[in-house]
Coordinates of C-alpha atoms in Angstrom, one line a residue:
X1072 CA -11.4 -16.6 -4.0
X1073 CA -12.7 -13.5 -2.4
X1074 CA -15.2 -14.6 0.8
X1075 CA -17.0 -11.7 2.7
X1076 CA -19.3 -12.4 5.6
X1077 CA -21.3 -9.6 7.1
X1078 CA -22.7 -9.5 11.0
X1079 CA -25.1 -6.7 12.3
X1080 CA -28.3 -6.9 11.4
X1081 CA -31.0 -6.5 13.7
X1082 CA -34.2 -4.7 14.2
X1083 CA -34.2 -1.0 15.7
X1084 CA -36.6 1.4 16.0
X1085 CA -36.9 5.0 13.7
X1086 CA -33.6 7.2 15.2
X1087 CA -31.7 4.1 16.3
X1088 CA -28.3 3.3 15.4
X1089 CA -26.5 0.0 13.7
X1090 CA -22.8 -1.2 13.4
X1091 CA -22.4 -3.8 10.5
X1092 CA -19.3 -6.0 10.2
X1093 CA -17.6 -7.4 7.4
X1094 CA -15.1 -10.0 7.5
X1095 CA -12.9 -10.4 4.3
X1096 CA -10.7 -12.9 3.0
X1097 CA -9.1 -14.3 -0.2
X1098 CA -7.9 -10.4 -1.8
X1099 CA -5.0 -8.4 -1.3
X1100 CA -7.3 -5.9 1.5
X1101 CA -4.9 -3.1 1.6
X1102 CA -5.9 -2.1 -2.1
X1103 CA -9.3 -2.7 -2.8
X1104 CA -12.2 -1.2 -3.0
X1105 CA -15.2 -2.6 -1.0
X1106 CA -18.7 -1.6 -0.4
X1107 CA -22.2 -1.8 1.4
X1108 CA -25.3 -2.1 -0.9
X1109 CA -28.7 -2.7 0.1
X1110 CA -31.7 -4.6 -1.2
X1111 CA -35.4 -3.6 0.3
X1112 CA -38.3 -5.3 -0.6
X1113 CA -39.5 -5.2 -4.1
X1114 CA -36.6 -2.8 -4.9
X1115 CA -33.2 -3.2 -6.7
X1116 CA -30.1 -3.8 -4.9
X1117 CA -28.8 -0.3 -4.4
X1118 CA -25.1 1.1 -3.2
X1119 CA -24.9 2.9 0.3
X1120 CA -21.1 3.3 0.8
X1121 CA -18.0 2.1 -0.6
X1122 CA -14.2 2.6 0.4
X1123 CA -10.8 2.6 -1.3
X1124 CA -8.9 1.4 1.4
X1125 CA -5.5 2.2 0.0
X1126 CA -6.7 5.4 0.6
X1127 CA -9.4 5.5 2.9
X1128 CA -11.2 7.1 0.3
X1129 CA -15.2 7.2 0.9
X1130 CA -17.7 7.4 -1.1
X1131 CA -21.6 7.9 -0.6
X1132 CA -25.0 7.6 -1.7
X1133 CA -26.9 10.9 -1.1
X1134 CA -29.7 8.8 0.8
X1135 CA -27.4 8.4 3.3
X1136 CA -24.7 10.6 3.6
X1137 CA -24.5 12.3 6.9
X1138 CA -26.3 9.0 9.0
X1139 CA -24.1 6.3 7.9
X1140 CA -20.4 5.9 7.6
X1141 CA -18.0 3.3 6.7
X1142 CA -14.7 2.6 8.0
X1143 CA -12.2 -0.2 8.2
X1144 CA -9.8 -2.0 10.2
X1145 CA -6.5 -3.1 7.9
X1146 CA -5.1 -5.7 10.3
X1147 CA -8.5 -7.7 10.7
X1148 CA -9.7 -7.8 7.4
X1149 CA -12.9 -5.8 8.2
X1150 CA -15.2 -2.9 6.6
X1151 CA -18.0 -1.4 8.8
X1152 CA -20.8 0.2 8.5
X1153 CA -22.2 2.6 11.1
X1154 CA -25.6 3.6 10.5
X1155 CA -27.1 6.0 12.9
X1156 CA -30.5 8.1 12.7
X1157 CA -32.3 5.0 11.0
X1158 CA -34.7 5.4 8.8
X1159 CA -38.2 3.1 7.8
X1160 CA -37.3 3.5 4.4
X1161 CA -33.3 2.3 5.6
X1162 CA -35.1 -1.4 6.1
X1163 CA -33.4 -4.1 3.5
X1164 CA -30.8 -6.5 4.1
X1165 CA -27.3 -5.0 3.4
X1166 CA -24.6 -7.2 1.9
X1167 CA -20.6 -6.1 1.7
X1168 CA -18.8 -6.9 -1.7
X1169 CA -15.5 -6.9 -3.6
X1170 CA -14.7 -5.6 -7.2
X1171 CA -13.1 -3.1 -9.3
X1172 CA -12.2 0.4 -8.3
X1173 CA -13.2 2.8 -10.8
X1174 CA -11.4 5.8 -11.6
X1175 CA -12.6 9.3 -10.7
X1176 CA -11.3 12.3 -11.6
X1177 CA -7.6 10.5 -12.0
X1178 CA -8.1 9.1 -8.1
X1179 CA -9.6 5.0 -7.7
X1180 CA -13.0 5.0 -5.6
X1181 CA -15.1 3.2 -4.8
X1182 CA -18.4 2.7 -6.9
X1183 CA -22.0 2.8 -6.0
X1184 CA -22.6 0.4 -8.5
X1185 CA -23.3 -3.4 -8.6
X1186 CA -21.5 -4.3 -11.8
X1187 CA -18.5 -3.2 -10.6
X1188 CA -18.5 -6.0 -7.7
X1189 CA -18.3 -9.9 -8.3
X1190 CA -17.9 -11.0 -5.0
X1191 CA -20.9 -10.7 -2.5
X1192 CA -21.3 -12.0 0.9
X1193 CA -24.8 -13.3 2.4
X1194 CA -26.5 -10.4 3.4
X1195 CA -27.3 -9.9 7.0
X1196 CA -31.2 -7.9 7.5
X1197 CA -31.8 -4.8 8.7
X1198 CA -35.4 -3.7 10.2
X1199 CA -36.5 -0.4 11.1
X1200 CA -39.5 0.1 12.6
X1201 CA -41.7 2.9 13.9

């Protein structure tokens, strides 16, 4: 079974800057598509960034695009996510997960969207503060 486990969290102040981790295990990595979605209070869990990592193919919400990136490291497993410029309103706790990649315009990407992904690590909390 697919396990991810995310690392990174912490609490910054408006304009800081983040790195989260996520450790995978359990899928075939070099093929998949995996992705950062948020939850913030009182709010649906939302999708930030995903990759195809066959491809390195990224993929973006417009919210963040421009402040955060995601990139991977084939040989350990492990998706991050490097969020700079921090925002109030970028305050939930961000969880990594594993599903289907969906096809766009003939290429696999990575969705943005939750029903696409059955596996879910725990969440690790993010707080920015002014």
């Amino acid at each position: 079974a697919a396990q991810l486990v995310e690392s990174g969290g912490g609490s910054v102040q408006v304009g800081g800057s983040l790195n989260l981790t996520c450790i995978t295990s359990g899928f075939l990595f070099s093929a998949s598509c995996v992705a950062w979605f948020r939850q913030g209070p009182g709010k649906e869990r939302e999708g930030v960034a995903g990759i195809y990592t066959s491809r390195d193919r990224k993929n973006y919400a417009d919210s963040v695009r421009g402040r955060f990136s995601i990139s991977q490291d084939g040989a350990k497993y492990t998706v991050f996510l490097q969020m700079t410029d921090l925002k109030a309103e970028d305050t939930a706790t961000y969880y990594c997960a594993y599903g289907s990649c969906a096809l766009r315009a003939g290429r696999l990407t990575a969705s943005l969207d939750t029903k696409e992904y059955d596996s879910w690590g725990q969440g690790t909390q993010v707080t920015v503060s002014s």
